[in-house]
Coordinates of C-alpha atoms and ligand atoms in Angstrom, one line a residue:
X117 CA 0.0 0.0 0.0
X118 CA 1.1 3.3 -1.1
X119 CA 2.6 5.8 2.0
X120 CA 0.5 8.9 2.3
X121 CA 1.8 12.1 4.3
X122 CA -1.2 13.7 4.0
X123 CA -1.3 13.4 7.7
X124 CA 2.3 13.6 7.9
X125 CA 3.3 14.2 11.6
X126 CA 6.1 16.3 13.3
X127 CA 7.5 13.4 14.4
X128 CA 8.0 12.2 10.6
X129 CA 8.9 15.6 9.4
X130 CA 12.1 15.9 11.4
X131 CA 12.9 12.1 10.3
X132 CA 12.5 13.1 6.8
X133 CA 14.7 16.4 7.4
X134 CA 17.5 14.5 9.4
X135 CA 17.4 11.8 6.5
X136 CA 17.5 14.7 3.8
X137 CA 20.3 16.6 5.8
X138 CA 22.1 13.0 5.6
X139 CA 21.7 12.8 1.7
X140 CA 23.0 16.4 1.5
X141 CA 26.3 16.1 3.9
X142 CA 27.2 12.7 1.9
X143 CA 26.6 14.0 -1.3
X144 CA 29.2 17.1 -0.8
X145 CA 31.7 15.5 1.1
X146 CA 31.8 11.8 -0.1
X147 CA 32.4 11.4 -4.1
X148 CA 30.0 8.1 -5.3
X149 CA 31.9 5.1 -5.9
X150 CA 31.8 4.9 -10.2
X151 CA 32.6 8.4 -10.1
X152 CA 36.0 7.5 -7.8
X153 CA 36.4 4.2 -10.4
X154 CA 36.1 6.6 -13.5
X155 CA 39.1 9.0 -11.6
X156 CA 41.0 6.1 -10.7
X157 CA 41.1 5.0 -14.4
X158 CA 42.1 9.0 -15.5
X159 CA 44.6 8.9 -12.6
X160 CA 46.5 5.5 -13.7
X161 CA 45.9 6.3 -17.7
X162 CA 48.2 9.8 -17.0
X163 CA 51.7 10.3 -17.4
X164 CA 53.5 9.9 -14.3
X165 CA 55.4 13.4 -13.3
X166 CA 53.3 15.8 -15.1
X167 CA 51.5 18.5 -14.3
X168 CA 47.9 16.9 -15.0
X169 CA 49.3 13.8 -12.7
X170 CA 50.2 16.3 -10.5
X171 CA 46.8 17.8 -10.2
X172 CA 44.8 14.6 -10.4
X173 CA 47.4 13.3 -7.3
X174 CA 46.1 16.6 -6.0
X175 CA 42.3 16.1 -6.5
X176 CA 42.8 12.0 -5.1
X177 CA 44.1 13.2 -2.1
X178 CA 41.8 16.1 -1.5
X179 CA 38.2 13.4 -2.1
X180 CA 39.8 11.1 1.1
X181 CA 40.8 14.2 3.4
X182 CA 37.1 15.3 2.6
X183 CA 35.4 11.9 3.5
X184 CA 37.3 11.9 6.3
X185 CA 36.9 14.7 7.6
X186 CA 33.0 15.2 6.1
X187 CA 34.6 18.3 4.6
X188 CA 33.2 19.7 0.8
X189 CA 35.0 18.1 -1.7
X190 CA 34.6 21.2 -3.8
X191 CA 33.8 25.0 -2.3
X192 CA 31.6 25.6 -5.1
X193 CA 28.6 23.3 -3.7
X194 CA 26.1 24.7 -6.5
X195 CA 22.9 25.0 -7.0
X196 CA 21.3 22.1 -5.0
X197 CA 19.2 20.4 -7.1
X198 CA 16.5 17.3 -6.1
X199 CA 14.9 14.9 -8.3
X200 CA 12.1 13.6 -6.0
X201 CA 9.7 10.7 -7.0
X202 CA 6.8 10.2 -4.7
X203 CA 3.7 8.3 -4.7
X204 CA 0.2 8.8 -5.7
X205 CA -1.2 10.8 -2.5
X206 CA 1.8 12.3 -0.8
X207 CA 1.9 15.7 0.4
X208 CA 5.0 17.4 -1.5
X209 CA 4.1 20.6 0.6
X210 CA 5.8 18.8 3.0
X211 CA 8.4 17.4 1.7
X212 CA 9.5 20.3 -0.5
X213 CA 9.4 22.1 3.6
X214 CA 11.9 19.7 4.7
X215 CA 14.0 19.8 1.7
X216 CA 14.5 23.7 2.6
X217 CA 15.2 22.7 6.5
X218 CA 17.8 20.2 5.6
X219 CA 19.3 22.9 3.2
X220 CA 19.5 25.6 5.4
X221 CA 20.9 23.1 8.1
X222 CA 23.8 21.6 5.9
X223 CA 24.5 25.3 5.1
X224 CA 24.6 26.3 8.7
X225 CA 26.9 23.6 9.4
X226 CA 29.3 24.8 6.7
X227 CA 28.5 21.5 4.1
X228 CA 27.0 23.9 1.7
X229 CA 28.5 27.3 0.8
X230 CA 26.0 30.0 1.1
X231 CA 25.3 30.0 -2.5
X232 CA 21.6 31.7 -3.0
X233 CA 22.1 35.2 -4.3
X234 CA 19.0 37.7 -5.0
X235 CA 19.4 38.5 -8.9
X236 CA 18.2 41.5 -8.3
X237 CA 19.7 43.6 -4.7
X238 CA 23.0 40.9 -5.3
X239 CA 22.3 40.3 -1.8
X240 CA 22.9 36.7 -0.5
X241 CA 20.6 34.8 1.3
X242 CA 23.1 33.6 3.7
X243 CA 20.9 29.6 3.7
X244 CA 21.1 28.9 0.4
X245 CA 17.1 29.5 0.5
X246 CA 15.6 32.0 -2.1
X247 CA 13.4 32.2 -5.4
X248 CA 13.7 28.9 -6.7
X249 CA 16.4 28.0 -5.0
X250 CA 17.0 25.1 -3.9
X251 CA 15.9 23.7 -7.3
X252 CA 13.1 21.0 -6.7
X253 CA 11.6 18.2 -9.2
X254 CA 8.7 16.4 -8.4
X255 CA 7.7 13.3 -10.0
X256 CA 4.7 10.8 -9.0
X257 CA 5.7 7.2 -9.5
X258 CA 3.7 3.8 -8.8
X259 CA 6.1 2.4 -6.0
X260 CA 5.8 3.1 -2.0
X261 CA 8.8 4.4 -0.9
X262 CA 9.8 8.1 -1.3
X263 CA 12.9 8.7 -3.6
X264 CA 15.2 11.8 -3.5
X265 CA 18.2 11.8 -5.8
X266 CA 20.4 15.4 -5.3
X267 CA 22.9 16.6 -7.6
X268 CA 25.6 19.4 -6.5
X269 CA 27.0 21.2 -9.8
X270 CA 29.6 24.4 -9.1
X271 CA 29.4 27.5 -11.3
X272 CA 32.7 26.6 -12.9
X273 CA 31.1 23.5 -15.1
X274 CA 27.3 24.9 -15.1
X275 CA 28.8 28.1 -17.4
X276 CA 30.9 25.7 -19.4
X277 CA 27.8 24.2 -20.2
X278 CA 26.3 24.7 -24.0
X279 CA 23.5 24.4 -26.3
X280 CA 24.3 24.3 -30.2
X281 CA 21.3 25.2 -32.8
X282 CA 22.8 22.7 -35.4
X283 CA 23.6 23.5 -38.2
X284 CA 26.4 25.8 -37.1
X285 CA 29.9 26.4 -37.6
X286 CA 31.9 25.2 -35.1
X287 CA 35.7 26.1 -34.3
X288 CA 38.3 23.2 -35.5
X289 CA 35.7 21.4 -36.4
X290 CA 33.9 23.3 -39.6
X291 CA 29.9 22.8 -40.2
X292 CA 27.9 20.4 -37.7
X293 CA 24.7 19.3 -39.7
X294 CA 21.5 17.7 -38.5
X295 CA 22.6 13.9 -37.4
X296 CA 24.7 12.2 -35.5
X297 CA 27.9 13.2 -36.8
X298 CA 27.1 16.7 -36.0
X299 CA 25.9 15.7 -32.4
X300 CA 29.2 14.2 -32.3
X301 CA 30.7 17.5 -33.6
X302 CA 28.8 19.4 -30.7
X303 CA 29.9 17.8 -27.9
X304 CA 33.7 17.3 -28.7
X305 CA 33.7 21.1 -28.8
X306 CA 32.1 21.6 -25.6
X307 CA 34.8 19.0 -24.3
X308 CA 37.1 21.5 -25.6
X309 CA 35.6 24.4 -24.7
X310 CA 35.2 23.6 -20.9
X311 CA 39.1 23.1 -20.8
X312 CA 40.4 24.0 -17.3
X313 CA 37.5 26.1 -16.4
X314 CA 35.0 23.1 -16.0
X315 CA 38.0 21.2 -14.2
X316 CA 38.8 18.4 -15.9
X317 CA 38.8 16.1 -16.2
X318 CA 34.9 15.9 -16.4
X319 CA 31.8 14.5 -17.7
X320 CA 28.9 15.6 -19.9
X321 CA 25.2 14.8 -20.0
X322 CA 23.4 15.4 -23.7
X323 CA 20.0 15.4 -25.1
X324 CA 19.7 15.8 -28.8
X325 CA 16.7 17.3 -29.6
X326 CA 13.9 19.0 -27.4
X327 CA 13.3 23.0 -26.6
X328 CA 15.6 25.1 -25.4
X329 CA 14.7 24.9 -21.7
X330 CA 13.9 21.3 -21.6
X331 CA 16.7 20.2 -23.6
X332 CA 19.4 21.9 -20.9
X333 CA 17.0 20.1 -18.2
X334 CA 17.4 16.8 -19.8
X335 CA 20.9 17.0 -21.0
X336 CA 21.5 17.6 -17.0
X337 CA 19.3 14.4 -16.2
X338 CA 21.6 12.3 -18.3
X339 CA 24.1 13.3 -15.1
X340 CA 22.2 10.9 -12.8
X341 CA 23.2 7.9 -14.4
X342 CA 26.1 6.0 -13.4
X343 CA 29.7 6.6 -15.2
X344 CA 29.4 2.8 -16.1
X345 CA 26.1 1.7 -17.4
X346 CA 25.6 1.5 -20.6
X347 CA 22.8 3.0 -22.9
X348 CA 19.9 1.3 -23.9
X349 CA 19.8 2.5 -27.5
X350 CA 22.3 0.9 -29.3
X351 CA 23.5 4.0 -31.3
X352 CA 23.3 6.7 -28.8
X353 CA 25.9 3.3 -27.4
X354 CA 28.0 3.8 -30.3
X355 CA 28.5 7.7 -30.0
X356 CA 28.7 7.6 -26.2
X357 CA 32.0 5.1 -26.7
X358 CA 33.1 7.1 -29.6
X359 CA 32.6 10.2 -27.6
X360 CA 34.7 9.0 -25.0
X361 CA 38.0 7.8 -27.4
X362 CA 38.1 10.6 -29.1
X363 CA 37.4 13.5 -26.4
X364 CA 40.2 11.6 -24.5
X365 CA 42.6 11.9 -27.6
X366 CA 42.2 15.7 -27.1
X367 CA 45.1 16.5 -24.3
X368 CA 42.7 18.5 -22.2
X369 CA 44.4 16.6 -19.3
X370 CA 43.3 17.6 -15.8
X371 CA 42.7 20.6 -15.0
X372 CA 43.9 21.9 -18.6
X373 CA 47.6 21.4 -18.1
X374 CA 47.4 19.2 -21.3
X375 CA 47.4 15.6 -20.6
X376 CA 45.8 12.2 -21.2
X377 CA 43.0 12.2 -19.0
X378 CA 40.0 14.9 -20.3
X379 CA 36.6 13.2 -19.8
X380 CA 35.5 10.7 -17.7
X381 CA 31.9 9.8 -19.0
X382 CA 29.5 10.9 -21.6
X383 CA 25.6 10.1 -21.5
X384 CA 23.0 11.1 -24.2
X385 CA 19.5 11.2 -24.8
X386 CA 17.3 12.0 -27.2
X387 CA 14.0 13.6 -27.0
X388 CA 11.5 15.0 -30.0
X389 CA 11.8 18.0 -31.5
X390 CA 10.2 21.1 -33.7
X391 CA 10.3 20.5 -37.3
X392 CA 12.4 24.2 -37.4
X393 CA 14.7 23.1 -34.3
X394 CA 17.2 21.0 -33.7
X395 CA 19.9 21.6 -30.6
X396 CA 22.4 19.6 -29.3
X397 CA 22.5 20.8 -25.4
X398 CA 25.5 19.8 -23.6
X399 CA 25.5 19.8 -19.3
X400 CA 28.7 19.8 -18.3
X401 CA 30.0 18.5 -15.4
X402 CA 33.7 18.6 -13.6
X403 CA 35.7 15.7 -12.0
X404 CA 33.8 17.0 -8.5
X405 CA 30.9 15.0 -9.2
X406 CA 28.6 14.8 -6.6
X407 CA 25.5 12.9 -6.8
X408 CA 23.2 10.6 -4.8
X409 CA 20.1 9.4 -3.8
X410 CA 18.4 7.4 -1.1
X411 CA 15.2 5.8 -0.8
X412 CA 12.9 6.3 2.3
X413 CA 10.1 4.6 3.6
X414 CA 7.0 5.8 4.9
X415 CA 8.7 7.2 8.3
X416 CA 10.7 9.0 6.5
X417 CA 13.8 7.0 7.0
X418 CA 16.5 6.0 4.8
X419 CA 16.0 2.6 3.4
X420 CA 18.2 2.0 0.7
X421 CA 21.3 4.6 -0.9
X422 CA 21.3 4.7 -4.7
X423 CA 24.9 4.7 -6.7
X424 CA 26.1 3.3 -3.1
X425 CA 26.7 -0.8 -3.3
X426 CA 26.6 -1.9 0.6
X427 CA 28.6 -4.6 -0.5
X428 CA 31.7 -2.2 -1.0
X429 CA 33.5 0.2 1.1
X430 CA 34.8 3.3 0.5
X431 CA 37.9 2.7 -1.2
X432 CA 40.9 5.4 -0.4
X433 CA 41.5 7.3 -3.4
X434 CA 45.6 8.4 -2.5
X435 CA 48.6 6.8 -4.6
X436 CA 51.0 8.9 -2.0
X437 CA 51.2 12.4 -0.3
X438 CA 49.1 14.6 -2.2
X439 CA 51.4 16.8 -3.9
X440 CA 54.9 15.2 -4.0
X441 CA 57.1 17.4 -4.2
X442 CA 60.6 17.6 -5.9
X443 CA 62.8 20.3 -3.9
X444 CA 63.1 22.2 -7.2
X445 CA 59.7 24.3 -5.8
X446 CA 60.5 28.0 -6.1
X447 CA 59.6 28.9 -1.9
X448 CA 57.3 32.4 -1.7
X449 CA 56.6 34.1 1.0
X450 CA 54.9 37.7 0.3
X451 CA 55.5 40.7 0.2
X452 CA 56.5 39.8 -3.8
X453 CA 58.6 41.8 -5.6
X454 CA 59.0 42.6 -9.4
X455 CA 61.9 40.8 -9.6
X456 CA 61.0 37.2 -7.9
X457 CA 58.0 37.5 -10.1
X458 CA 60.2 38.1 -13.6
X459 CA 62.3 35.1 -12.7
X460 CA 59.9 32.8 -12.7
X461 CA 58.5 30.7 -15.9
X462 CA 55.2 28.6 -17.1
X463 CA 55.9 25.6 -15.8
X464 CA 57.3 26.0 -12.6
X465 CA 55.8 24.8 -9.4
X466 CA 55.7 27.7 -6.3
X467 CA 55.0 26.9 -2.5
X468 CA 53.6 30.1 -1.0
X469 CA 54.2 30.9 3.1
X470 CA 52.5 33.8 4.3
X471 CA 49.6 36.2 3.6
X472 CA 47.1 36.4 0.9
X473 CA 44.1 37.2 0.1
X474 CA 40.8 36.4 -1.5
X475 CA 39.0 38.3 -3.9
X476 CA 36.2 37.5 -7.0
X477 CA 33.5 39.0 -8.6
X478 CA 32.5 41.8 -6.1
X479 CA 36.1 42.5 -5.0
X480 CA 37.0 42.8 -8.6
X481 CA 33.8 44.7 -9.8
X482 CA 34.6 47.1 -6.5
X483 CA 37.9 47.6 -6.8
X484 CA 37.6 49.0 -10.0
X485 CA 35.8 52.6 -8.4
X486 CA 37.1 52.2 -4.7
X487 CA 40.6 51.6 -3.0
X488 CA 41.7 48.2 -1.6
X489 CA 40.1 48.1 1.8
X490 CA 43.7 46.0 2.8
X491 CA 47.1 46.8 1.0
X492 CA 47.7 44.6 -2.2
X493 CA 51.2 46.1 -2.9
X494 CA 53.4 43.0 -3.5
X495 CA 49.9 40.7 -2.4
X496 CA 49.0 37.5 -3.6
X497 CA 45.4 37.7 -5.0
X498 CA 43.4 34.3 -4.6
X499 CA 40.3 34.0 -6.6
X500 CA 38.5 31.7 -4.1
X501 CA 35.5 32.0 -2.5
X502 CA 35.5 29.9 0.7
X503 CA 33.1 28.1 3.0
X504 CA 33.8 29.8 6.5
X505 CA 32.5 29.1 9.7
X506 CA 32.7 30.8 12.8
X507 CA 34.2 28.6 15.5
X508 CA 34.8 29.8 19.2
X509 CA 34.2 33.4 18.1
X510 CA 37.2 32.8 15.4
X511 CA 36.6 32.3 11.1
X512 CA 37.8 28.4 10.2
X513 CA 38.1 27.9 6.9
X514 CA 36.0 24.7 5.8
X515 CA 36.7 24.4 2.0
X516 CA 38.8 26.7 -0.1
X517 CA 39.6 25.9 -3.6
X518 CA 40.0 28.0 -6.9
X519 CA 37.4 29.3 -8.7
X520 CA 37.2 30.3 -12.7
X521 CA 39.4 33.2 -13.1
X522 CA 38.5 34.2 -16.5
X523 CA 35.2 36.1 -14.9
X524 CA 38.1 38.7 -13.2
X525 CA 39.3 39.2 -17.0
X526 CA 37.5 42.8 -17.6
X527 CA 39.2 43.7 -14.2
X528 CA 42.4 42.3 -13.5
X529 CA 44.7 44.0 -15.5
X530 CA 43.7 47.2 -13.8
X531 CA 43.6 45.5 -10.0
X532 CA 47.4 44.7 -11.0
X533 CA 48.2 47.6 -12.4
X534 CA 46.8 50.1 -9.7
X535 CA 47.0 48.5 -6.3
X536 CA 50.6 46.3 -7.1
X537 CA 49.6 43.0 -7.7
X538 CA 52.2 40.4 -8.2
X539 CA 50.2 37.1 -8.2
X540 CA 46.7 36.2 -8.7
X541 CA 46.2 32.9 -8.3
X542 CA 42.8 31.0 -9.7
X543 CA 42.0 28.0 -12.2
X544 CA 41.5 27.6 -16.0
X545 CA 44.1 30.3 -17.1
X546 CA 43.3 34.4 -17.8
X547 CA 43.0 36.6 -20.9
X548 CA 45.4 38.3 -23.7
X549 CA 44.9 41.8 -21.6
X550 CA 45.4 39.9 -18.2
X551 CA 48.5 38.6 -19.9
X552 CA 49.8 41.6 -21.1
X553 CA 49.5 43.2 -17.8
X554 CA 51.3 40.0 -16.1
X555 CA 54.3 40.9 -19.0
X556 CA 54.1 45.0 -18.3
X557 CA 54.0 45.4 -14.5
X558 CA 56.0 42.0 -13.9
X559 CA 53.2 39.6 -12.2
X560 CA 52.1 35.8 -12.8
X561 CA 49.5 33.8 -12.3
X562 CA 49.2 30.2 -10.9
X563 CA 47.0 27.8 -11.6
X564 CA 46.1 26.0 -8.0
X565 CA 43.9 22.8 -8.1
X566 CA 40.2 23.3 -8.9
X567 CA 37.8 21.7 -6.6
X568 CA 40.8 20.9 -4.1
X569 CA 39.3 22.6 -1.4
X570 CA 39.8 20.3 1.8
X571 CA 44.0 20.3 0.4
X572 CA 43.7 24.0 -0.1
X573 CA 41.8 24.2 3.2
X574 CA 44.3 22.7 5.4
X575 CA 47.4 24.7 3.9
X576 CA 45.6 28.0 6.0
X577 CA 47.1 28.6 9.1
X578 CA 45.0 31.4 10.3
X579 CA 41.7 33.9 9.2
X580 CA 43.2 37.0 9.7
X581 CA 40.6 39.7 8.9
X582 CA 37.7 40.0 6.6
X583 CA 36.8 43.4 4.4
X584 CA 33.6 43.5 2.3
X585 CA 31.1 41.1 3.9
X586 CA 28.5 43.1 2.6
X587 CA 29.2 40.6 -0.3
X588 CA 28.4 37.7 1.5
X589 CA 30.9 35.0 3.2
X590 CA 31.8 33.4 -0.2
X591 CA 32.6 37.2 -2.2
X592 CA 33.9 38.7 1.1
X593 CA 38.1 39.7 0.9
X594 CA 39.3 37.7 3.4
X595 CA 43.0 37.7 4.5
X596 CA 44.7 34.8 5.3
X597 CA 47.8 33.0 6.8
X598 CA 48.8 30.0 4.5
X599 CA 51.8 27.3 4.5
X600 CA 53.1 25.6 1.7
X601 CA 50.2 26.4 -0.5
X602 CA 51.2 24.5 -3.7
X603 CA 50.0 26.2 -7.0
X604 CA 51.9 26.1 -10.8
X605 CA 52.9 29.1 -12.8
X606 CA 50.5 29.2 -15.8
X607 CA 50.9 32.3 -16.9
X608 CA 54.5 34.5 -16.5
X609 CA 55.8 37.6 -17.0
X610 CA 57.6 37.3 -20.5
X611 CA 53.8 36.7 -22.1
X612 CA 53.9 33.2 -22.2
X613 CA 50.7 31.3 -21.2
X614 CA 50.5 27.5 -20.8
X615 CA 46.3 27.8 -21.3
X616 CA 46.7 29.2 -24.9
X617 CA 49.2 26.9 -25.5
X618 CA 47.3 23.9 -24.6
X619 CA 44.4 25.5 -26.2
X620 CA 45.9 25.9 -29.3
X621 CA 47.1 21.9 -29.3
X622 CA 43.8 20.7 -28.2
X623 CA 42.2 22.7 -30.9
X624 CA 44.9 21.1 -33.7
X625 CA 43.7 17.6 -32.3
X626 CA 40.3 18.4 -33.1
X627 CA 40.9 19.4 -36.5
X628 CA 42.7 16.2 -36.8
X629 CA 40.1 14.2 -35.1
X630 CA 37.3 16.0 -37.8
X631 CA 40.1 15.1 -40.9
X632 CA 40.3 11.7 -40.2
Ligands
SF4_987 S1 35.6 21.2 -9.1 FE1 35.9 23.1 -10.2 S2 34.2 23.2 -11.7 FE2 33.7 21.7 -10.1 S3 32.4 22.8 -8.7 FE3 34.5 22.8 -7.9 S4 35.5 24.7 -8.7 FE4 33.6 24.3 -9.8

C-alpha cells in the first residue's frame, strides 16, 4: 500500500529532514563510488610526473581528506538540485518544507556554501534558500517508498555548459549538420571548450533534440546515471563510446595542463523535436561530481542509498602524499617583488608561506571605483570563495579551492596595475589583456587545483581579517595566513601562457580528429 503524508506528523517531518540533511552532507563530502572508479582509471591512464598527474594526485588526495573529515570536496557546492519521485497521494508541501530545513541546516553547518544570491539587490541569502532555490523536481511514480536523488554542480562546469542550434559552424571542427555526426561535432567542442574552467577532467550529459529549456534540463538528467552503465539505445551506445576515445585523444588533461586524461563519461539522450529546431545541449560536469540518492520509507527513514553498493566500502582514493614534491619548488613568501615574479616561468611549481588574500566577482567589480580596503602592494590575490565558519568566536576555513578566473578578465589587469599586484592565483588560465598586464608590470599567475578545497583548506594557518562582507561570506576579501600552498605558474611575465598553449594543441587535435 502506497505511504500517504497527507497526515504527515512532526514526528515524521524531522525524520524526513535528518534523512534529507544526511543525503545532503554525503553527497558534498563523499564522491560516489563509479565516479571515484572513472578518476582512478584517468589517474593511472596519465603520465606519471606531469602537471595533470600532478593535479589529479592533488584532486585524489583532496576526495579522502574530505570523506574523512566530512569536509566539501569542492567550495563551489552549486545549486542544490533534487529529483524527488513520490507516490500517488503524498503531500510534497511537506516534503519540499523539509528539503529547505535540511538545506538551510547543511549550510549552517558549513556542508553547503552559502550560494543563493537575489538576482536582483546581489544580496545573498546567507541559507542557500531563495526564489527557486533550492531547485526541486517532483515526479509521481507507482512504487511506496519516497525517492530523493540530489545533484551538486559548481558555477565553474554549469557556465561551461552549451546548447548548439545545429547546423552551425563550429571552431576546428567546420559545419555540424543535423545527425549524428554533427551531435558528435557538438559535444567534442564543448569538451574543448570547458578546458580547465570546468575542471577536468569531467563529464557531460546530452539530449539531442527537445526545446531550449527542456533540452538543458534533460541533458543535466543524463548526469544521474552512473559513469558505467551502458545506454539502452544501441546507437546513442556507439556515439557515447566514440565520444569518449576521441574526447580523450584531445590532451585536455586535468585541470587543462594538457594531458591524457579529459573526460570521464558521456551520456546522451534523445527527446522530440520542432520541425524548425534542432539543438544539441551539452551539461557539463567537472571531475567533482557529486551525486546521490536514497530511498525512504514511509517514516521517513533511509531505506536503501542509490549509486552506493553496501557490498563495497569506500575505497581510499591516494597513490602517495598529495602533492609530492621535488625540492626544485620556487619557496614564496609575500610581500612579492617585481623581480622574484620576472624570474619565474610557465611551468614552474611555487610553495607560498605567508599572507594572501581572497577576492572575486564583487572584490573585482569594486575595486575597480574604490581603494583596496587592505594593502595589495606585492599581495597575492586568490580568486577563491570559501566556506567559512565561525568557531569559538574565530573564522575556520571549511573548504577553499579556486574558482574560474576568467570572470576577473574585464578587471584584472587594472587590480594589478593600480594596487601592485604580483600574483593572482585562480584556475582555468586568464586573458590576452590579463596577460599583457602579467608581462608589463612584472606579475604571474598560478594555476592552484580546482575543486581541491579540503588540500587548499588545510594549507591555511590562520583567518586574519575580513573586508567586504556586505558581499556575503563566499565574495567577502578575506585575509589569510597559508603554508606551503602549492599552486603552478601558468601564466609568466615574459607573455607566455601555458592555457593558450594547450588551447591551441587541443584545438589542432580536433581538427585532426574532424580530418580523419
Ligand atoms: S571542481 Fe571546479 S568546476 Fe567543479 S564545482 Fe569545484 S570549482 Fe567548480
Amino acid at each position: 500500500m502506497a505511504v500517504c503524508y497527507v497526515e504527515i506528523s512532526g514526528a515524521v517531518m524531522e525524520f524526513l529532514a535528518s534523512s534529507l540533511l544526511e543525503l545532503i552532507i554525503q553527497t558534498s563530502t563523499n564522491l560516489p563510488p563509479d565516479v571515484r572508479a572513472a578518476m582512478s582509471i584517468a589517474a593511472n591512464a596519465e603520465t606519471p610526473a606531469t602537471q595533470s598527474s600532478q593535479a589529479l594526485d592533488i584532486i585524489l588526495s583532496n576526495v579522502d581528506m574530505a570523506n574523512d573529515d566530512e569536509g566539501p570536496i569542492c567550495q563551489d557546492t552549486g545549486m542544490p538540485t533534487f529529483i524527488i519521485h513520490t507516490p500517488v497521494g503524498v503531500n510534497q508541501i511537506r516534503i519540499k518544507q523539509a528539503v529547505r530545513e535540511a538545506v538551510a541546516e547543511a549550510t549552517r553547518l558549513g556542508k553547503l556554501r552559502p550560494n543563493s544570491v537575489d538576482s536582483i539587490t546581489g544580496k545573498n541569502s546567507g541559507n542557500n534558500l531563495g526564489v527557486e532555490t533550492p531547485v526541486m523536481h517532483f515526479e509521481q511514480w507507482e512504487e511506496d517508498d519516497i525517492e530523493i536523488k540530489l545533484i551538486l554542480k559548481g558555477g565553474g562546469c554549469e557556465n561551461t555548459n552549451n546548447q548548439y542550434s545545429v547546423p552551425c559552424e563550429l571552431d576546428h571542427l567546420g559545419r555540424a549538420d543535423r545527425n549524428l555526426e554533427g551531435v558528435r561535432q557538438c559535444i567534442l567542442h564543448a569538451v574543448w571548450l570547458a578546458q580547465g574552467k570546468g575542471c577536468a577532467p569531467g563529464a557531460v550529459g546530452v539530449c539531442i533534440g527537445s526545446d531550449r529549456a527542456h533540452g538543458y534540463e534533460l541533458a543535466k538528467g543524463q548526469l544521474f546515471r552512473t559513469l558505467d552503465d551502458v545506454n539502452a539505445d544501441p546507437l546513442l551506445a556507439k556515439l557515447e563510446s566514440e565520444i569518449m576515445e576521441e574526447a580523450n585523444k584531445l590532451g585536455v588533461g586535468a585541470m587543462g595542463f594538457g594531458g591524457k586524461s579529459s573526460l570521464i563519461g558521456c551520456k546522451i539522450t534523445a527527446a522530440n523535436r520542432l520541425p524548425a529546431s534542432f539543438f544539441v545541449s551539452v551539461a557539463y560536469d567537472c571531475w567533482a561530481f557529486r551525486r546521490l540518492g536514497v530511498r525512504l520509507d514511509a517514516t521517513g527513514a533511509i531505506v536503501k542509498w542509490l549509486y552506493r553498493d553496501p557490498q563495497r566500502p569506500v575505497e581510499r582514493m591516494a597513490r602517495g602524499e598529495g602533492f609530492p614534491l621535488t625540492g626544485r619548488e620556487v619557496v614564496l613568501t609575500p610581500p612579492l617583488t617585481e623581480a622574484q615574479m620576472r624570474a619565474l616561468k610557465v611551468g614552474d611549481v611555487v610553495l607560498i608561506s605567508g599572507e594572501m588574500f581572497t577576492g572575486r566577482d564583487n572584490v573585482h567589480a569594486y575595486l575597480m571605483k574604490n581603494p583596496p580596503p587592505m594593502d595589495l602592494n606585492g599581495a597575492v590575490l586568490y580568486h577563491c570563495g570559501p566556506v567559512m565558519l565561525q568557531e569559538g568566536g574565530e573564522w575556520k576555513v571549511k573548504a577553499a579551492g579556486p574558482t574560474t578566473s576568467i570572470r576577473e578578465e574585464p578587471y584584472q589587469a587594472d587590480v594589478i596595475k593600480r594596487y601592485g599586484v604580483r600574483a593572482v592565483i585562480g584556475k582555468g588560465g586568464m586573458g590576452k589583456k590579463t596577460l599583457g598586464a602579467l608581462q608589463e608590470f612584472g606579475a604571474v599567475y598560478l594555476n592552484a587545483i580546482g575543486g581541491a578545497a579540503q588540500y587548499y583548506a588545510r594549507t591555511v594557518e590562520k583567518v586574519l581579517g575580513v573586508s567586504l562582507m556586505e558581499f556575503g561570506i563566499p565574495e567577502a576579501m578575506w585575509q589569510v595566513r597559508v603554508r606551503n600552498f602549492a599552486a603552478i605558474v601558468t601564466m609568466d611575465a615574459h607573455g607566455n601562457s601555458m592555457h593558450a598553449d594547450v588551447e591551441r594543441a587541443t584545438g589542432e587535435r580536433l581538427e585532426a580528429l574532424q580530418k580523419a
